[in-house]
Amino acid sequence: MRTAGQYPGDREPLLLRAAAHLELAGDRPRATVLYDDLLSGSPENPQLIKALKAANLWEYGHEAEARAILDGIRALPPADAGAWQVAAEALEAHDELEAAQEVFSRAVEALVPSADDEVPYPAQSLLAGRHRVRRLLGLGHDDHDVLADRLHRGTVPLDELHDPKRVWALGSSDPAELAAEITRLRSELGTYRTALSRPFPVALLLWPTGELAELLAAYPELESEYPTHAEHLAGIEAALRELAAAGTPNLGVVRGTVPSYEAFAASEAASPANPTLLPQYATTLAARGRATPWPPLRTAPCWCGSDRPYAQCHGTP
Ligand SMILES: [Zn+2]
Ligand SMILES: [Zn+2]
């Protein structure tokens, strides 16, 4: 890959992104080649790459090989939330709900902190996946399901989203409605899998104060994008909350600098004054692994760089 060669430090996120694109485009054999290529080096997260490779293999008829890889992951104690999530969802996608539940549960027990602590995003994702599988199995709620409900941020409650018997509970016996419900559940599942196979977040571009001043001094055409620095920051938080409310998983913030933005514009043979370059620049930084996940924990420093806790800065309701 030419781009991966240009930026050796970014090789892993770039190749993972390329593999995700190949999977989405239906070229699963070439995605496998990329996963093997990554695994033959010394990847930062071999378990995640193995899980992605297994999920991909199973989708195009290599079930035995996929199962062997998943068994290998399950033989170790859970260390990486993403790897275990992908492994559980591969089983779930092939209707092995009992096995999926077991994988989710072991990961949740190992990786979700005790109740008083805040739960980081990857662990929340495990809780939500486990909640979904347990609903599909018709199991009652345990403490981790209650926690999953409490942490869920979407507009539709998790119990409604994950209840395969919802149509029956509403008193309907219309097979068309049931079919629609199953389709809806499957598409929700698809959304999760797509989000997971895209290993870089949807990121918004943050300009630190000094960088924004420098940017606007050099390219006053961009002033309409950024009336004040405070509005710039408030706009980022508002947009991220809107994306989260719409169910977009895996959100983040990337920091821009004027020299790197100018280099990006040059590589695109475009003027830095062109505002349509800004989101492309953000996506490129995110794909190169530069995004900070959003939201931060309530007690962690705010994403804006103020050094105040998120809950007392941009995280206030
Ligand atoms: Zn629930
Ligand atoms: Zn802030």
PDB file of C-alpha atoms in Angstrom, residues 62-250:
ATOM      1  CA  HIS A  62     -14.100 -20.527   5.909  1.00  0.00           C
ATOM      2  CA  GLU A  63     -15.994 -21.537   9.025  1.00  0.00           C
ATOM      3  CA  ALA A  64     -13.496 -24.108  10.341  1.00  0.00           C
ATOM      4  CA  GLU A  65     -10.562 -21.709  10.149  1.00  0.00           C
ATOM      5  CA  ALA A  66     -12.646 -18.941  11.716  1.00  0.00           C
ATOM      6  CA  ARG A  67     -13.680 -21.200  14.604  1.00  0.00           C
ATOM      7  CA  ALA A  68     -10.071 -22.242  15.235  1.00  0.00           C
ATOM      8  CA  ILE A  69      -9.006 -18.588  15.504  1.00  0.00           C
ATOM      9  CA  LEU A  70     -11.930 -17.738  17.792  1.00  0.00           C
ATOM     10  CA  ASP A  71     -11.117 -20.742  20.014  1.00  0.00           C
ATOM     11  CA  GLY A  72      -7.562 -19.410  20.278  1.00  0.00           C
ATOM     12  CA  ILE A  73      -8.842 -16.002  21.416  1.00  0.00           C
ATOM     13  CA  ARG A  74     -11.222 -17.608  23.918  1.00  0.00           C
ATOM     14  CA  ALA A  75      -8.399 -19.711  25.387  1.00  0.00           C
ATOM     15  CA  LEU A  76      -6.770 -16.559  26.810  1.00  0.00           C
ATOM     16  CA  PRO A  77      -8.099 -14.258  29.547  1.00  0.00           C
ATOM     17  CA  PRO A  78      -9.965 -11.255  28.039  1.00  0.00           C
ATOM     18  CA  ALA A  79      -7.531  -8.352  27.668  1.00  0.00           C
ATOM     19  CA  ASP A  80      -8.923  -6.326  24.782  1.00  0.00           C
ATOM     20  CA  ALA A  81     -12.589  -5.301  24.661  1.00  0.00           C
ATOM     21  CA  GLY A  82     -12.618  -4.842  20.869  1.00  0.00           C
ATOM     22  CA  ALA A  83     -11.234  -8.321  20.144  1.00  0.00           C
ATOM     23  CA  TRP A  84     -13.791  -9.986  22.414  1.00  0.00           C
ATOM     24  CA  GLN A  85     -16.627  -7.890  21.008  1.00  0.00           C
ATOM     25  CA  VAL A  86     -15.751  -8.871  17.437  1.00  0.00           C
ATOM     26  CA  ALA A  87     -15.403 -12.543  18.470  1.00  0.00           C
ATOM     27  CA  ALA A  88     -18.780 -12.542  20.260  1.00  0.00           C
ATOM     28  CA  GLU A  89     -20.499 -10.810  17.344  1.00  0.00           C
ATOM     29  CA  ALA A  90     -19.034 -13.291  14.846  1.00  0.00           C
ATOM     30  CA  LEU A  91     -20.724 -16.086  16.844  1.00  0.00           C
ATOM     31  CA  GLU A  92     -23.912 -14.027  17.173  1.00  0.00           C
ATOM     32  CA  ALA A  93     -24.008 -13.352  13.425  1.00  0.00           C
ATOM     33  CA  HIS A  94     -24.062 -17.105  12.848  1.00  0.00           C
ATOM     34  CA  ASP A  95     -26.850 -17.666  15.399  1.00  0.00           C
ATOM     35  CA  GLU A  96     -24.590 -19.193  18.044  1.00  0.00           C
ATOM     36  CA  LEU A  97     -26.236 -17.137  20.735  1.00  0.00           C
ATOM     37  CA  GLU A  98     -25.245 -19.280  23.740  1.00  0.00           C
ATOM     38  CA  ALA A  99     -21.579 -19.142  22.744  1.00  0.00           C
ATOM     39  CA  ALA A 100     -21.852 -15.393  21.990  1.00  0.00           C
ATOM     40  CA  GLN A 101     -23.342 -14.813  25.417  1.00  0.00           C
ATOM     41  CA  GLU A 102     -20.537 -16.732  27.081  1.00  0.00           C
ATOM     42  CA  VAL A 103     -17.882 -14.689  25.246  1.00  0.00           C
ATOM     43  CA  PHE A 104     -19.612 -11.394  26.039  1.00  0.00           C
ATOM     44  CA  SER A 105     -20.056 -12.380  29.702  1.00  0.00           C
ATOM     45  CA  ARG A 106     -16.445 -13.374  30.228  1.00  0.00           C
ATOM     46  CA  ALA A 107     -15.286 -10.118  28.647  1.00  0.00           C
ATOM     47  CA  VAL A 108     -17.732  -8.042  30.689  1.00  0.00           C
ATOM     48  CA  GLU A 109     -16.648  -9.736  33.928  1.00  0.00           C
ATOM     49  CA  ALA A 110     -12.982  -9.088  33.149  1.00  0.00           C
ATOM     50  CA  LEU A 111     -13.168  -5.627  31.575  1.00  0.00           C
ATOM     51  CA  VAL A 112     -16.076  -3.661  33.087  1.00  0.00           C
ATOM     52  CA  PRO A 113     -14.849  -1.821  36.184  1.00  0.00           C
ATOM     53  CA  SER A 114     -16.667  -2.132  39.515  1.00  0.00           C
ATOM     54  CA  ALA A 115     -19.998  -0.319  39.776  1.00  0.00           C
ATOM     55  CA  ASP A 116     -18.674   2.909  41.353  1.00  0.00           C
ATOM     56  CA  ASP A 117     -16.226   3.574  38.551  1.00  0.00           C
ATOM     57  CA  GLU A 118     -17.051   5.059  35.214  1.00  0.00           C
ATOM     58  CA  VAL A 119     -17.274   2.597  32.359  1.00  0.00           C
ATOM     59  CA  PRO A 120     -15.099   3.421  29.317  1.00  0.00           C
ATOM     60  CA  TYR A 121     -16.679   3.284  25.849  1.00  0.00           C
ATOM     61  CA  PRO A 122     -15.303  -0.140  24.729  1.00  0.00           C
ATOM     62  CA  ALA A 123     -16.662  -1.748  27.920  1.00  0.00           C
ATOM     63  CA  GLN A 124     -20.030  -0.005  27.435  1.00  0.00           C
ATOM     64  CA  SER A 125     -20.111  -1.503  23.970  1.00  0.00           C
ATOM     65  CA  LEU A 126     -19.540  -4.984  25.458  1.00  0.00           C
ATOM     66  CA  LEU A 127     -22.385  -4.406  27.924  1.00  0.00           C
ATOM     67  CA  ALA A 128     -24.735  -3.375  25.116  1.00  0.00           C
ATOM     68  CA  GLY A 129     -23.788  -6.395  22.976  1.00  0.00           C
ATOM     69  CA  ARG A 130     -24.287  -8.737  25.903  1.00  0.00           C
ATOM     70  CA  HIS A 131     -27.665  -7.115  26.640  1.00  0.00           C
ATOM     71  CA  ARG A 132     -28.710  -7.686  23.002  1.00  0.00           C
ATOM     72  CA  VAL A 133     -27.718 -11.378  22.970  1.00  0.00           C
ATOM     73  CA  ARG A 134     -29.382 -12.024  26.328  1.00  0.00           C
ATOM     74  CA  ARG A 135     -32.595 -10.410  25.082  1.00  0.00           C
ATOM     75  CA  LEU A 136     -32.457 -12.592  21.956  1.00  0.00           C
ATOM     76  CA  LEU A 137     -32.077 -15.616  24.261  1.00  0.00           C
ATOM     77  CA  GLY A 138     -35.065 -14.466  26.305  1.00  0.00           C
ATOM     78  CA  LEU A 139     -33.032 -14.200  29.528  1.00  0.00           C
ATOM     79  CA  GLY A 140     -33.999 -11.918  32.410  1.00  0.00           C
ATOM     80  CA  HIS A 141     -31.892  -8.932  33.458  1.00  0.00           C
ATOM     81  CA  ASP A 142     -28.894  -9.270  35.738  1.00  0.00           C
ATOM     82  CA  ASP A 143     -26.825  -6.442  37.235  1.00  0.00           C
ATOM     83  CA  HIS A 144     -24.776  -6.006  34.071  1.00  0.00           C
ATOM     84  CA  ASP A 145     -27.950  -5.710  31.948  1.00  0.00           C
ATOM     85  CA  VAL A 146     -29.263  -3.039  34.337  1.00  0.00           C
ATOM     86  CA  LEU A 147     -25.935  -1.219  33.960  1.00  0.00           C
ATOM     87  CA  ALA A 148     -26.163  -1.520  30.150  1.00  0.00           C
ATOM     88  CA  ASP A 149     -29.621   0.093  30.241  1.00  0.00           C
ATOM     89  CA  ARG A 150     -28.389   2.888  32.501  1.00  0.00           C
ATOM     90  CA  LEU A 151     -25.362   3.705  30.300  1.00  0.00           C
ATOM     91  CA  HIS A 152     -27.232   3.618  26.975  1.00  0.00           C
ATOM     92  CA  ARG A 153     -27.364   7.050  25.345  1.00  0.00           C
ATOM     93  CA  GLY A 154     -29.653   6.560  22.361  1.00  0.00           C
ATOM     94  CA  THR A 155     -33.156   7.957  22.009  1.00  0.00           C
ATOM     95  CA  VAL A 156     -34.735   4.478  21.844  1.00  0.00           C
ATOM     96  CA  PRO A 157     -34.243   2.560  25.148  1.00  0.00           C
ATOM     97  CA  LEU A 158     -32.061  -0.521  24.909  1.00  0.00           C
ATOM     98  CA  ASP A 159     -34.880  -2.836  26.017  1.00  0.00           C
ATOM     99  CA  GLU A 160     -37.013  -1.642  23.140  1.00  0.00           C
ATOM    100  CA  LEU A 161     -34.146  -1.804  20.670  1.00  0.00           C
ATOM    101  CA  HIS A 162     -33.196  -5.347  21.703  1.00  0.00           C
ATOM    102  CA  ASP A 163     -36.580  -6.945  22.332  1.00  0.00           C
ATOM    103  CA  PRO A 164     -37.358  -9.533  19.635  1.00  0.00           C
ATOM    104  CA  LYS A 165     -40.751 -10.148  21.205  1.00  0.00           C
ATOM    105  CA  ARG A 166     -41.727  -6.498  21.157  1.00  0.00           C
ATOM    106  CA  VAL A 167     -44.330  -6.971  18.449  1.00  0.00           C
ATOM    107  CA  TRP A 168     -45.989  -9.835  20.334  1.00  0.00           C
ATOM    108  CA  ALA A 169     -45.924  -7.903  23.594  1.00  0.00           C
ATOM    109  CA  LEU A 170     -47.804  -5.097  21.845  1.00  0.00           C
ATOM    110  CA  GLY A 171     -50.515  -7.621  21.040  1.00  0.00           C
ATOM    111  CA  SER A 172     -49.760  -7.974  17.337  1.00  0.00           C
ATOM    112  CA  SER A 173     -50.016 -11.305  15.597  1.00  0.00           C
ATOM    113  CA  ASP A 174     -49.320  -9.834  12.154  1.00  0.00           C
ATOM    114  CA  PRO A 175     -46.498 -11.852  10.526  1.00  0.00           C
ATOM    115  CA  ALA A 176     -45.561  -8.813   8.398  1.00  0.00           C
ATOM    116  CA  GLU A 177     -44.940  -6.790  11.552  1.00  0.00           C
ATOM    117  CA  LEU A 178     -42.843  -9.563  13.000  1.00  0.00           C
ATOM    118  CA  ALA A 179     -40.844  -9.800   9.788  1.00  0.00           C
ATOM    119  CA  ALA A 180     -40.280  -6.038   9.920  1.00  0.00           C
ATOM    120  CA  GLU A 181     -39.109  -6.362  13.508  1.00  0.00           C
ATOM    121  CA  ILE A 182     -36.613  -9.072  12.599  1.00  0.00           C
ATOM    122  CA  THR A 183     -35.325  -6.938   9.726  1.00  0.00           C
ATOM    123  CA  ARG A 184     -34.905  -4.012  12.117  1.00  0.00           C
ATOM    124  CA  LEU A 185     -32.961  -6.155  14.593  1.00  0.00           C
ATOM    125  CA  ARG A 186     -30.736  -7.484  11.840  1.00  0.00           C
ATOM    126  CA  SER A 187     -29.993  -3.987  10.561  1.00  0.00           C
ATOM    127  CA  GLU A 188     -29.137  -2.884  14.072  1.00  0.00           C
ATOM    128  CA  LEU A 189     -26.749  -5.809  14.281  1.00  0.00           C
ATOM    129  CA  GLY A 190     -25.297  -4.763  10.952  1.00  0.00           C
ATOM    130  CA  THR A 191     -24.700  -1.258  12.262  1.00  0.00           C
ATOM    131  CA  TYR A 192     -22.740  -2.613  15.203  1.00  0.00           C
ATOM    132  CA  ARG A 193     -20.619  -4.806  12.976  1.00  0.00           C
ATOM    133  CA  THR A 194     -19.931  -1.974  10.549  1.00  0.00           C
ATOM    134  CA  ALA A 195     -18.917   0.282  13.423  1.00  0.00           C
ATOM    135  CA  LEU A 196     -16.547  -2.357  14.713  1.00  0.00           C
ATOM    136  CA  SER A 197     -14.976  -3.117  11.387  1.00  0.00           C
ATOM    137  CA  ARG A 198     -14.247   0.593  11.018  1.00  0.00           C
ATOM    138  CA  PRO A 199     -11.328   0.912  13.387  1.00  0.00           C
ATOM    139  CA  PHE A 200     -11.157   4.707  13.341  1.00  0.00           C
ATOM    140  CA  PRO A 201     -13.688   7.099  14.835  1.00  0.00           C
ATOM    141  CA  VAL A 202     -15.887   9.713  13.231  1.00  0.00           C
ATOM    142  CA  ALA A 203     -13.848  12.694  14.401  1.00  0.00           C
ATOM    143  CA  LEU A 204     -14.442  16.410  14.685  1.00  0.00           C
ATOM    144  CA  LEU A 205     -11.627  18.861  14.105  1.00  0.00           C
ATOM    145  CA  LEU A 206     -10.416  20.906  17.092  1.00  0.00           C
ATOM    146  CA  TRP A 207      -8.159  23.929  16.657  1.00  0.00           C
ATOM    147  CA  PRO A 208      -6.323  24.907  19.870  1.00  0.00           C
ATOM    148  CA  THR A 209      -6.513  28.701  20.557  1.00  0.00           C
ATOM    149  CA  GLY A 210      -3.080  29.616  19.135  1.00  0.00           C
ATOM    150  CA  GLU A 211      -3.493  27.400  16.075  1.00  0.00           C
ATOM    151  CA  LEU A 212      -6.906  28.880  15.274  1.00  0.00           C
ATOM    152  CA  ALA A 213      -5.519  32.440  15.516  1.00  0.00           C
ATOM    153  CA  GLU A 214      -2.663  31.484  13.203  1.00  0.00           C
ATOM    154  CA  LEU A 215      -5.022  29.735  10.769  1.00  0.00           C
ATOM    155  CA  LEU A 216      -7.387  32.723  10.515  1.00  0.00           C
ATOM    156  CA  ALA A 217      -4.515  35.194  10.155  1.00  0.00           C
ATOM    157  CA  ALA A 218      -3.202  33.178   7.201  1.00  0.00           C
ATOM    158  CA  TYR A 219      -6.618  32.291   5.689  1.00  0.00           C
ATOM    159  CA  PRO A 220      -9.205  34.947   6.635  1.00  0.00           C
ATOM    160  CA  GLU A 221     -11.635  33.197   4.236  1.00  0.00           C
ATOM    161  CA  LEU A 222     -12.137  30.604   7.005  1.00  0.00           C
ATOM    162  CA  GLU A 223     -13.422  33.211   9.509  1.00  0.00           C
ATOM    163  CA  SER A 224     -17.037  32.367   8.671  1.00  0.00           C
ATOM    164  CA  GLU A 225     -16.370  28.779   9.810  1.00  0.00           C
ATOM    165  CA  TYR A 226     -14.933  29.900  13.128  1.00  0.00           C
ATOM    166  CA  PRO A 227     -16.490  33.153  14.463  1.00  0.00           C
ATOM    167  CA  THR A 228     -14.867  32.765  17.930  1.00  0.00           C
ATOM    168  CA  HIS A 229     -12.821  30.076  19.626  1.00  0.00           C
ATOM    169  CA  ALA A 230     -15.507  29.577  22.324  1.00  0.00           C
ATOM    170  CA  GLU A 231     -18.184  29.027  19.662  1.00  0.00           C
ATOM    171  CA  HIS A 232     -15.849  26.666  17.827  1.00  0.00           C
ATOM    172  CA  LEU A 233     -15.539  24.522  20.993  1.00  0.00           C
ATOM    173  CA  ALA A 234     -19.261  24.670  21.836  1.00  0.00           C
ATOM    174  CA  GLY A 235     -20.059  23.667  18.252  1.00  0.00           C
ATOM    175  CA  ILE A 236     -17.846  20.566  18.489  1.00  0.00           C
ATOM    176  CA  GLU A 237     -19.552  19.365  21.685  1.00  0.00           C
ATOM    177  CA  ALA A 238     -23.032  20.045  20.229  1.00  0.00           C
ATOM    178  CA  ALA A 239     -22.247  18.188  16.999  1.00  0.00           C
ATOM    179  CA  LEU A 240     -20.808  15.195  18.874  1.00  0.00           C
ATOM    180  CA  ARG A 241     -23.873  14.998  21.129  1.00  0.00           C
ATOM    181  CA  GLU A 242     -26.109  15.125  18.081  1.00  0.00           C
ATOM    182  CA  LEU A 243     -24.152  12.330  16.367  1.00  0.00           C
ATOM    183  CA  ALA A 244     -24.288  10.233  19.557  1.00  0.00           C
ATOM    184  CA  ALA A 245     -28.051  10.801  19.920  1.00  0.00           C
ATOM    185  CA  ALA A 246     -28.481   9.645  16.327  1.00  0.00           C
ATOM    186  CA  GLY A 247     -26.738   6.396  17.292  1.00  0.00           C
ATOM    187  CA  THR A 248     -23.312   7.027  15.719  1.00  0.00           C
ATOM    188  CA  PRO A 249     -20.811   4.895  17.632  1.00  0.00           C
ATOM    189  CA  ASN A 250     -17.075   5.497  17.894  1.00  0.00           C
TER     190      ASN A 250
END
